[in-house]
Each structure stands twice: as structure tokens, then as C-alpha cells.
Amino acid sequence: MPDTISTTISPEGSLEILSQQEVERLHDTSRSGLHDLLRNCSLAVLNCGNLTDDGLALLETYPDFDIEVQQQDRGVRLKITNAPAEAFVDGKMIRGIREHLSAVLRDIVYVYNEIQTRHRFDLNTAEGTTNAVFHILRKAGTLKPGRDPSLVVCWGGHSISREEYDYTKSVGYHLGLRELDICTGCGPGAMKGPMKGANVAHAKQRRSQGRYLGVSEPGIIAAEAPNPIVNELVVMPDIEKRLEAFVRLGHGILVFPGGVGTAEEILYLLGILLHPDNTDMELPVIFTGPASAADYFKRIDEFLVYTLGEEVRRHYRIIVDDPVEVARAMRMNIDRVAEYRRSRQDAFYYNWRLTVARNFQEPFAPTHEAMASLALHREQPVHELAANLRRAFSGIVAGNVKEQGLRAIEAHGPFRLHAEPELMARLDELLSSFVDQGRMKLAGDYVPCYTLG
């Protein structure tokens, strides 16, 4: 059995006093309660530093772990039982981990109270969903009205080679030297590397207010704990709102090598940029990796052009094995973003002008039935095909790492995807290359959670 520690702590950072009803909700272990959600996310946060992307295996490793929210006269306390010992130093919980626990608790309570229960926002409309994303981010303190554009969203795989990881650090370093900040999905691999590189560069430049923003959602948090460099963490209620948060917050987007999760993010982003309403939108996108990743991006590029058309190449640039050029190009393009928004009197801190269609906002539950019924054919507008391909990859991510998806696969076998023959062949080739390159799992042999037919 792994070493564990039990303790009672006060949350780190600002956290409102909870009502008795909120505390009872967090105690509730029923289907409608929040306790299991809080427990699963908290365990992953406390497991920070141990490389795993299997949320179900993590729960089985620490079956006696629990977290209880206690309301006291002087505020909230967290009673933690049988937590991973790695979260502590000489019996005291690491401060950054305490901050992440507080952020998880804050966002779970806020989303339940303000988004899911009160129906304050009409989530059946694009406007209502975008406003909900805005308010969650504002509650978390991630909107910074007084700052010029500087936030680079970095996407890429959690399961990457050491060479690719070192490359992400080098890119992050050169971004940091140019006083750019980092926003990622906050897990390991290509999400951690840019933050580490930027952290060193910010220290050299004496940039004391460097931002290392992690945007996640419960299913991912429960599988991949936030990396310890993250100094701002926000937990969105689902993957769709998480992805919208990225494109609303970011001033530029970098894509490093990855697997299906990265392909999902690419399809989400390009599907939005291909929408007719976003024709003139300034949002720089760069795909980059070391020389060894050239074939990876070649395959991605070919798949995108086949499915979405030659026009898709207008929305991204591929730069291989040149961290300095990546950083220079991103700095120059973010300066253009600043001018674009200034000329239109747009906010720097939230991209209100970007149109995000409903099929990119509606939560997708990757059941076996839903995966089998996806419309994967080219007889539809390209942004709609991108939305359906994004959902297919989202389901594979769930089947690879999320507790709900893992349990569904365990109970009913692999998901089955159907597509027109040529598209099916291209999809099979791309997914097979991810498997061959070890981009599906952090460790162990990969057993596909999907079949094509």
C-alpha cells in the first residue's frame, strides 16, 4: 500500500464561507451530490508528481482516501483522510497543492450553484453559454483587464517523448523572454514544459507577475493533476466550456505534438475559425515541434486538408525545430491582435467577437450510441464536419483516461465509429500513427478503446 497522510487544513487563497446547504451538498454521496466529484478531483491534485493518466487506477490505488468539507465559525476546513504522502513536506501540505484544492472546491461549488441549479444562464443558446464561461472565469480571477495581450495557449500531448518535452520547454523559455505568459490544460508533458521554460525566462527578465494559467475540467483533473507551476487554476464544468475558455482567453495558440486530445483541440479551433463569421478574426495559430515531430505534423496537416479542404491551411503555420522563430512569430502576431482589438474597441481579456457555433458548445456525452451515430462524412459544411470529428476524438479521450469512459468501455467494449470509406481509411491511418508513436497512454501497452467499421 502507498504511504498516506491524514490531516485537516484551511484552504489556501480566497474562498468564500460556504452555506450549510453547500456543505451538505459536498457531503452528499448520491448521484445528485458533489462529494464524489470533489473526492476524485482532489485525489488527483494530491497525487501531483506521480505520472499517471488512468483516473480509475488512481481511485483503486487509494480506495480509503476521502475529503470532507467542515463548516466552522472561523470558516471552511478540509478534513483529508489517507492522502498521497507526496503532497506533503515534513507533514505539511505543499502550498501550491493547497491552492489547487481550494480552486477545485471554489469552482465545483460555483458551477453547481450559479450554472447548474439556478439556471442563471440559458445554456441552450450561444450567448448564454459564452456568458456562463465568462462568469466562471471572472469568479476564478483569471480575467485581467489592466494587462496588454500576452497569453499564449499551449496545447499538446501529455504522453510525449523526452525530446519533445525539452522542445516545449525551449519554446516556453523564448516566449517568456519576450514577456509572454502561458495558458495550458495544466497536466504533464506539453502542458508542463512551456510553463517550466517560461518560468525561468520570467525570472531572468524580472517579470514578477508571470502567469501560468491552467484551464481544466473534472474528467481531466481526475486523471491528470495540475502541474505544480500553475499559479492560476480554473475548473470548467465540461470539455466544451473548457475549450471555449481557451479561445476566449488566449491571444495566440501553440500546438505541440500530441495524440487524440490534441487532435480534438485542433479540430475544435479550426472548426471555429472556418465559420463564416470569423473570416477576419486575428488569432494566430502555430504548430511546432522538434525535427523528429515533422512526420507527426505532416500527417495532421494531410488529414486536415483532406477533411476540411485546402482553405484550412490559411489558419495555421507549421514551424519545425526552431523555438526562437516560434516565439518571434507569436510575439509579432500577438502585437497584431492588440492592434486588431484596439481598433475595434474590444476587450483584451476576453474575446467577445469570436463566434462559437452551438455544435461546438453543446456537451457531448460519449456513450456507445452517441459515438456510433456521429455524422462522419464530407457532405456537410466543413465547420460541422470539424465539430463531429472533434466529438469522435473527445470520445476516444474519454475511453483512454476518464473514469466514466473507462467504465463504459469495461462494461460494453470499445466504442464503434462509422464513416464514409475514404474518410474512415484516413482516420484509421491517423489513429494508428498515434498508437505506433506511443501517444495514447503514459505507460503500458495501449489497448484501443475504439473500433472503426
Coordinates of C-alpha atoms in Angstrom, one line a residue:
M1 CA 0.0 0.0 0.0
P2 CA 1.3 3.5 -0.8
D3 CA 2.2 5.9 2.0
T4 CA -0.6 8.2 3.1
I5 CA -1.2 11.1 5.4
S6 CA -4.4 12.3 7.1
T7 CA -4.8 16.0 8.2
T8 CA -7.1 18.9 8.5
I9 CA -6.2 22.1 6.6
S10 CA -7.6 25.6 5.8
P11 CA -7.9 26.3 2.1
E12 CA -5.2 28.4 0.6
G13 CA -6.2 31.6 -1.1
S14 CA -9.5 33.3 -1.2
L15 CA -12.5 31.1 -0.7
E16 CA -15.9 32.2 0.4
I17 CA -17.6 30.9 3.6
L18 CA -19.9 28.1 2.4
S19 CA -23.6 27.9 3.4
Q20 CA -24.8 24.9 5.3
Q21 CA -26.7 23.8 2.2
E22 CA -23.5 23.9 0.2
V23 CA -21.6 21.9 2.8
E24 CA -24.3 19.3 2.9
R25 CA -24.2 19.1 -0.9
L26 CA -20.5 18.4 -0.8
H27 CA -21.2 15.6 1.8
D28 CA -23.9 14.1 -0.4
T29 CA -22.7 10.8 -2.0
S30 CA -25.8 10.3 -4.0
R31 CA -26.0 10.6 -7.8
S32 CA -27.0 14.3 -7.5
G33 CA -24.4 15.1 -4.8
L34 CA -21.0 16.7 -5.3
H35 CA -18.9 14.6 -2.9
D36 CA -17.7 12.0 -5.4
L37 CA -16.7 14.8 -7.9
L38 CA -14.8 16.7 -5.2
R39 CA -13.2 13.5 -4.0
N40 CA -12.0 12.3 -7.4
C41 CA -10.6 15.7 -8.4
S42 CA -9.0 16.3 -5.0
L43 CA -7.2 12.9 -5.1
A44 CA -5.7 13.7 -8.5
V45 CA -4.5 17.1 -7.2
L46 CA -2.9 15.5 -4.2
N47 CA -1.3 12.9 -6.5
C48 CA 0.6 15.6 -8.3
G49 CA 4.1 14.4 -9.3
N50 CA 3.1 10.8 -9.8
L51 CA 2.8 10.2 -13.6
T52 CA -0.5 8.6 -14.4
D53 CA -3.4 9.2 -16.8
D54 CA -5.6 6.5 -15.5
G55 CA -8.2 8.0 -13.2
L56 CA -9.8 4.7 -12.4
A57 CA -6.5 3.1 -11.4
L58 CA -5.7 6.1 -9.2
L59 CA -9.0 5.6 -7.3
E60 CA -8.2 1.9 -6.9
T61 CA -4.7 2.7 -5.6
Y62 CA -6.2 5.0 -2.8
P63 CA -9.6 3.4 -2.0
D64 CA -9.6 4.8 1.5
F65 CA -8.9 8.4 0.5
D66 CA -11.6 10.9 1.4
I67 CA -12.1 14.6 1.8
E68 CA -14.7 16.3 4.0
V69 CA -15.7 20.0 4.0
Q70 CA -16.3 21.2 7.5
Q71 CA -18.0 24.5 8.3
Q72 CA -16.6 26.2 11.4
D73 CA -17.2 29.6 13.0
R74 CA -13.9 30.9 11.5
G75 CA -14.5 29.5 8.0
V76 CA -14.1 26.3 6.0
R77 CA -11.8 23.5 6.9
L78 CA -10.9 20.4 4.8
K79 CA -10.5 17.1 6.6
I80 CA -8.3 14.9 4.4
T81 CA -8.0 11.2 5.1
N82 CA -5.3 8.9 3.6
A83 CA -3.9 11.3 1.0
P84 CA -0.8 10.5 -1.0
A85 CA 2.2 11.3 1.1
E86 CA 4.0 13.0 -1.8
A87 CA 1.6 16.0 -1.4
F88 CA 3.4 16.8 1.9
V89 CA 6.8 18.0 3.1
D90 CA 7.6 17.2 6.7
G91 CA 4.0 16.6 7.4
K92 CA 2.8 19.9 5.8
M93 CA 0.9 20.1 2.6
I94 CA 2.7 21.8 -0.2
R95 CA 1.3 25.3 -0.6
G96 CA 0.6 25.1 -4.4
I97 CA -1.3 21.9 -3.8
R98 CA -3.4 23.6 -1.2
E99 CA -4.1 26.4 -3.7
H100 CA -5.2 23.9 -6.3
L101 CA -7.5 22.1 -3.8
S102 CA -9.1 25.5 -3.0
A103 CA -9.6 26.3 -6.7
V104 CA -11.3 22.9 -7.3
L105 CA -13.6 23.4 -4.3
R106 CA -14.4 27.0 -5.4
D107 CA -15.3 26.1 -9.0
I108 CA -17.3 23.0 -8.2
V109 CA -19.5 25.0 -5.7
Y110 CA -19.8 28.0 -8.0
V111 CA -20.7 26.0 -11.1
Y112 CA -23.3 23.9 -9.2
N113 CA -24.9 27.0 -7.6
E114 CA -24.8 29.5 -10.4
I115 CA -24.7 27.4 -13.6
Q116 CA -26.4 24.1 -13.0
T117 CA -29.0 24.9 -10.3
R118 CA -30.2 28.5 -10.6
H119 CA -30.3 28.4 -14.4
R120 CA -28.9 31.9 -14.3
F121 CA -27.7 31.4 -17.9
D122 CA -29.6 29.9 -20.8
L123 CA -27.1 27.1 -21.8
N124 CA -29.3 26.3 -24.8
T125 CA -28.1 29.5 -26.5
A126 CA -24.7 30.5 -27.7
E127 CA -24.9 33.8 -25.8
G128 CA -25.9 32.1 -22.6
T129 CA -23.1 29.6 -22.8
T130 CA -20.5 32.3 -23.6
N131 CA -21.7 34.4 -20.6
A132 CA -21.5 31.3 -18.3
V133 CA -17.9 30.7 -19.4
F134 CA -17.2 34.4 -18.8
H135 CA -18.6 34.3 -15.2
I136 CA -16.8 31.2 -14.3
L137 CA -13.5 32.7 -15.4
R138 CA -14.3 36.0 -13.6
K139 CA -15.1 34.2 -10.4
A140 CA -11.8 32.4 -10.6
G141 CA -10.0 35.8 -11.0
T142 CA -8.5 34.9 -14.4
L143 CA -9.7 37.9 -16.3
K144 CA -7.1 40.7 -16.1
P145 CA -8.5 43.9 -17.6
G146 CA -5.4 46.0 -16.9
R147 CA -2.9 43.9 -18.9
D148 CA -1.9 44.0 -22.6
P149 CA -2.4 40.8 -24.6
S150 CA 0.3 38.3 -23.6
L151 CA -1.5 34.9 -23.1
V152 CA -0.3 32.1 -25.3
V153 CA -2.4 28.9 -25.1
C154 CA -0.2 25.8 -25.4
W155 CA -1.8 22.6 -26.4
G156 CA -0.1 19.2 -26.9
G157 CA 0.1 15.7 -25.6
H158 CA 0.6 14.5 -22.0
S159 CA 2.3 11.4 -23.4
I160 CA 5.3 12.7 -25.4
S161 CA 9.0 11.8 -25.7
R162 CA 11.7 13.5 -23.7
E163 CA 13.0 15.2 -26.8
E164 CA 9.6 16.7 -27.4
Y165 CA 9.2 17.7 -23.8
D166 CA 12.6 19.5 -23.8
Y167 CA 11.5 21.3 -27.0
T168 CA 8.3 22.6 -25.3
K169 CA 10.5 23.9 -22.5
S170 CA 12.7 25.7 -25.0
V171 CA 9.8 27.3 -26.7
G172 CA 8.3 28.4 -23.4
Y173 CA 11.7 29.9 -22.5
H174 CA 11.8 32.0 -25.6
L175 CA 8.2 33.1 -25.1
G176 CA 9.0 34.1 -21.6
L177 CA 12.0 36.2 -22.7
R178 CA 9.5 38.1 -24.8
E179 CA 7.3 38.7 -21.8
L180 CA 4.6 36.3 -22.9
D181 CA 2.5 34.2 -20.5
I182 CA 1.4 30.6 -20.7
C183 CA -2.1 29.1 -20.5
T184 CA -2.5 25.3 -20.8
G185 CA -4.6 22.3 -19.9
C186 CA -2.4 22.2 -16.8
G187 CA -1.3 18.5 -17.0
P188 CA 2.1 16.9 -17.7
G189 CA 4.0 16.7 -20.9
A190 CA 3.5 19.5 -23.5
M191 CA 1.4 21.4 -20.9
K192 CA 4.1 21.4 -18.2
G193 CA 7.1 22.1 -20.4
P194 CA 6.2 25.6 -21.7
M195 CA 5.4 26.7 -18.1
K196 CA 8.8 25.5 -16.9
G197 CA 10.6 27.3 -19.7
A198 CA 8.7 30.5 -19.3
N199 CA 9.2 30.4 -15.5
V200 CA 13.0 30.5 -15.9
A201 CA 12.8 33.3 -18.6
H202 CA 10.4 35.4 -16.5
A203 CA 12.9 35.2 -13.6
K204 CA 15.7 36.4 -15.9
Q205 CA 13.5 39.2 -17.2
R206 CA 12.4 40.0 -13.6
R207 CA 8.8 39.5 -14.7
S208 CA 7.3 39.1 -11.2
Q209 CA 3.7 38.8 -12.3
G210 CA 4.2 35.9 -14.8
R211 CA 1.0 34.0 -15.5
Y212 CA 0.8 30.2 -15.6
L213 CA -2.8 29.6 -16.1
G214 CA -4.3 26.1 -16.1
V215 CA -7.8 25.5 -17.5
S216 CA -9.2 22.0 -16.9
E217 CA -12.4 20.2 -16.3
P218 CA -13.3 17.5 -13.8
G219 CA -12.8 14.5 -16.0
I220 CA -9.3 15.6 -17.0
I221 CA -8.3 16.8 -13.5
A222 CA -9.3 13.4 -12.1
A223 CA -6.9 11.8 -14.5
E224 CA -4.1 14.3 -14.8
A225 CA -3.3 16.5 -11.8
P226 CA -2.4 20.2 -12.4
N227 CA 1.3 20.6 -12.7
P228 CA 2.8 22.4 -9.7
I229 CA 3.9 25.5 -11.7
V230 CA 0.2 26.5 -12.3
N231 CA -0.4 29.6 -10.3
E232 CA -4.0 30.2 -11.6
L233 CA -6.3 27.2 -11.9
V234 CA -9.9 27.2 -13.1
V235 CA -12.1 24.2 -13.4
M236 CA -14.7 24.3 -16.2
P237 CA -17.8 22.1 -15.9
D238 CA -17.2 20.2 -19.2
I239 CA -14.8 19.9 -22.1
E240 CA -16.8 22.2 -24.4
K241 CA -16.7 25.1 -21.9
R242 CA -13.1 24.4 -21.2
L243 CA -12.2 24.7 -24.9
E244 CA -14.3 27.9 -25.3
A245 CA -12.4 29.3 -22.3
F246 CA -9.1 28.7 -24.1
V247 CA -10.2 30.5 -27.3
R248 CA -11.8 33.4 -25.4
L249 CA -8.8 33.9 -23.1
G250 CA -5.9 33.3 -25.4
H251 CA -4.2 35.8 -27.7
G252 CA -2.4 33.2 -29.7
I253 CA -2.3 29.4 -29.7
L254 CA 0.6 27.0 -30.0
V255 CA 0.1 23.3 -30.7
F256 CA 2.9 20.8 -29.8
P257 CA 2.9 17.1 -30.8
G258 CA 0.2 15.1 -29.0
G259 CA -2.4 12.4 -29.6
V260 CA -6.2 12.3 -29.8
G261 CA -6.7 15.0 -27.2
T262 CA -4.6 17.4 -29.2
A263 CA -6.4 16.4 -32.4
E264 CA -9.7 17.2 -30.7
E265 CA -8.4 20.7 -29.7
I266 CA -7.1 21.3 -33.3
L267 CA -10.5 20.4 -34.8
Y268 CA -12.3 22.5 -32.3
L269 CA -10.2 25.5 -33.0
L270 CA -10.1 25.2 -36.8
G271 CA -13.8 24.4 -37.0
I272 CA -14.5 27.8 -35.2
L273 CA -12.0 29.7 -37.4
L274 CA -13.6 28.2 -40.6
H275 CA -17.0 29.6 -39.6
P276 CA -18.0 32.4 -42.0
D277 CA -18.5 34.9 -39.1
N278 CA -14.8 34.5 -38.1
T279 CA -13.3 35.2 -41.5
D280 CA -11.3 38.3 -40.4
M281 CA -10.5 37.1 -36.8
E282 CA -7.0 37.7 -35.6
L283 CA -6.0 34.6 -33.7
P284 CA -2.5 33.3 -34.6
V285 CA -2.1 29.5 -34.6
I286 CA 1.3 27.8 -34.8
F287 CA 2.0 24.0 -34.9
T288 CA 5.5 23.3 -33.7
G289 CA 7.8 20.5 -32.5
P290 CA 11.4 19.2 -32.9
A291 CA 12.7 17.8 -36.1
S292 CA 11.5 14.3 -35.0
A293 CA 7.9 15.6 -35.0
A294 CA 7.9 16.7 -38.6
D295 CA 6.1 13.5 -39.7
Y296 CA 3.5 13.9 -37.0
F297 CA 2.6 17.4 -38.2
K298 CA 2.7 16.2 -41.8
R299 CA 0.1 13.5 -41.0
I300 CA -2.1 16.1 -39.1
D301 CA -1.8 18.5 -42.0
E302 CA -2.8 15.9 -44.6
F303 CA -5.8 14.8 -42.5
L304 CA -7.0 18.4 -42.1
V305 CA -6.7 19.2 -45.7
Y306 CA -8.5 16.0 -46.8
T307 CA -11.4 16.5 -44.3
L308 CA -11.7 20.3 -44.2
G309 CA -10.2 21.5 -47.5
E310 CA -7.2 23.4 -48.7
E311 CA -8.6 26.6 -47.1
V312 CA -7.8 25.2 -43.7
R313 CA -4.1 25.9 -44.2
R314 CA -4.8 29.6 -44.1
H315 CA -5.5 29.4 -40.4
Y316 CA -2.2 27.9 -39.1
R317 CA 1.5 27.9 -39.7
I318 CA 3.9 24.9 -39.1
I319 CA 7.3 25.7 -37.8
V320 CA 9.6 22.7 -37.1
D321 CA 12.7 22.7 -34.8
D322 CA 13.0 26.5 -34.3
P323 CA 11.9 27.7 -30.9
V324 CA 13.3 31.2 -31.4
E325 CA 11.3 31.7 -34.7
V326 CA 8.2 30.3 -32.9
A327 CA 8.5 32.9 -30.1
R328 CA 9.3 35.8 -32.5
A329 CA 6.3 34.9 -34.7
M330 CA 4.0 34.6 -31.8
R331 CA 5.2 37.9 -30.3
M332 CA 4.7 39.7 -33.6
N333 CA 1.2 38.2 -34.1
I334 CA 0.0 39.0 -30.6
D335 CA 1.0 42.6 -31.2
R336 CA -1.2 42.4 -34.2
V337 CA -4.0 41.0 -32.1
A338 CA -3.6 44.0 -29.7
E339 CA -4.0 46.4 -32.7
Y340 CA -7.0 44.5 -34.0
R341 CA -8.8 44.6 -30.8
R342 CA -7.8 48.2 -30.0
S343 CA -9.1 49.4 -33.4
R344 CA -12.5 47.7 -32.7
Q345 CA -12.6 48.7 -29.0
D346 CA -12.6 45.1 -28.0
A347 CA -11.6 43.8 -24.6
F348 CA -8.0 42.4 -24.3
Y349 CA -9.0 39.9 -21.6
Y350 CA -12.0 38.1 -23.3
N351 CA -12.6 37.6 -27.0
W352 CA -16.3 38.5 -27.3
R353 CA -16.2 38.9 -31.1
L354 CA -15.4 35.3 -31.8
T355 CA -18.4 33.3 -33.0
V356 CA -18.6 29.8 -31.4
A357 CA -21.5 27.8 -33.0
R358 CA -23.8 25.7 -30.9
N359 CA -22.4 22.4 -32.1
F360 CA -19.1 23.4 -30.5
Q361 CA -20.8 24.4 -27.2
E362 CA -23.3 21.5 -26.6
P363 CA -21.8 19.0 -24.2
F364 CA -21.2 15.6 -25.8
A365 CA -21.6 12.5 -23.7
P366 CA -19.5 9.8 -25.3
T367 CA -21.9 6.9 -25.0
H368 CA -21.6 3.9 -27.3
E369 CA -24.8 5.0 -29.1
A370 CA -23.7 8.6 -29.4
M371 CA -20.2 7.6 -30.8
A372 CA -21.8 5.2 -33.4
S373 CA -24.2 7.8 -34.6
L374 CA -21.7 10.6 -35.4
A375 CA -22.0 12.0 -38.9
L376 CA -18.5 11.4 -40.2
H377 CA -18.8 12.3 -43.9
R378 CA -17.9 15.2 -46.1
E379 CA -21.4 16.0 -47.4
Q380 CA -21.8 18.8 -44.8
P381 CA -20.3 22.3 -44.2
V382 CA -16.6 21.9 -43.1
H383 CA -17.2 23.5 -39.7
E384 CA -19.9 21.0 -39.0
L385 CA -17.7 18.1 -40.0
A386 CA -15.0 19.5 -37.8
A387 CA -17.5 19.5 -34.9
N388 CA -18.3 15.9 -35.4
L389 CA -14.7 14.8 -35.8
R390 CA -14.0 16.7 -32.6
R391 CA -16.6 14.7 -30.8
A392 CA -15.2 11.4 -32.1
F393 CA -11.8 12.3 -30.7
S394 CA -13.3 13.5 -27.5
G395 CA -14.9 10.1 -27.0
I396 CA -11.6 8.4 -27.6
V397 CA -10.0 10.7 -24.9
A398 CA -12.8 9.7 -22.5
G399 CA -12.2 6.0 -23.3
N400 CA -8.5 6.4 -22.7
V401 CA -8.3 8.3 -19.4
K402 CA -11.6 9.4 -17.9
E403 CA -13.4 7.4 -15.3
Q404 CA -16.8 7.5 -17.0
G405 CA -15.3 6.4 -20.3
L406 CA -13.1 3.7 -18.8
R407 CA -16.1 2.2 -17.0
A408 CA -18.2 2.3 -20.2
I409 CA -15.5 0.5 -22.2
E410 CA -15.1 -2.0 -19.4
A411 CA -18.9 -2.7 -19.4
H412 CA -19.7 -2.6 -23.1
G413 CA -16.4 -3.0 -25.0
P414 CA -14.8 -0.5 -27.4
F415 CA -16.7 2.4 -29.0
R416 CA -17.6 1.9 -32.7
L417 CA -17.2 4.7 -35.2
H418 CA -18.8 4.8 -38.6
A419 CA -17.6 7.0 -41.5
E420 CA -17.6 7.1 -45.3
P421 CA -14.9 4.6 -46.6
E422 CA -12.1 7.1 -47.6
L423 CA -12.5 9.2 -44.5
M424 CA -12.5 6.0 -42.4
A425 CA -9.2 5.0 -44.0
R426 CA -7.7 8.4 -43.3
L427 CA -9.0 8.3 -39.7
D428 CA -7.6 4.8 -39.2
E429 CA -4.2 5.8 -40.5
L430 CA -4.0 8.9 -38.2
L431 CA -5.2 7.0 -35.1
S432 CA -2.8 4.1 -35.9
S433 CA 0.1 6.5 -36.1
F434 CA -0.8 7.9 -32.7
V435 CA -0.7 4.3 -31.3
D436 CA 2.6 3.4 -33.1
Q437 CA 4.2 6.6 -31.7
G438 CA 3.1 5.9 -28.1
R439 CA 0.8 9.0 -27.9
M440 CA -2.2 7.3 -26.4
K441 CA -1.0 6.4 -22.9
L442 CA 1.7 7.5 -20.5
A443 CA 2.7 3.9 -19.6
G444 CA 2.0 0.4 -20.6
D445 CA 0.7 -1.2 -23.8
Y446 CA -2.3 0.6 -25.4
V447 CA -5.5 -1.3 -25.9
P448 CA -7.7 0.7 -28.3
C449 CA -11.0 1.9 -26.8
Y450 CA -12.5 2.2 -30.3
T451 CA -13.1 0.2 -33.4
L452 CA -13.7 1.5 -36.9
G453 CA -16.4 0.0 -39.1

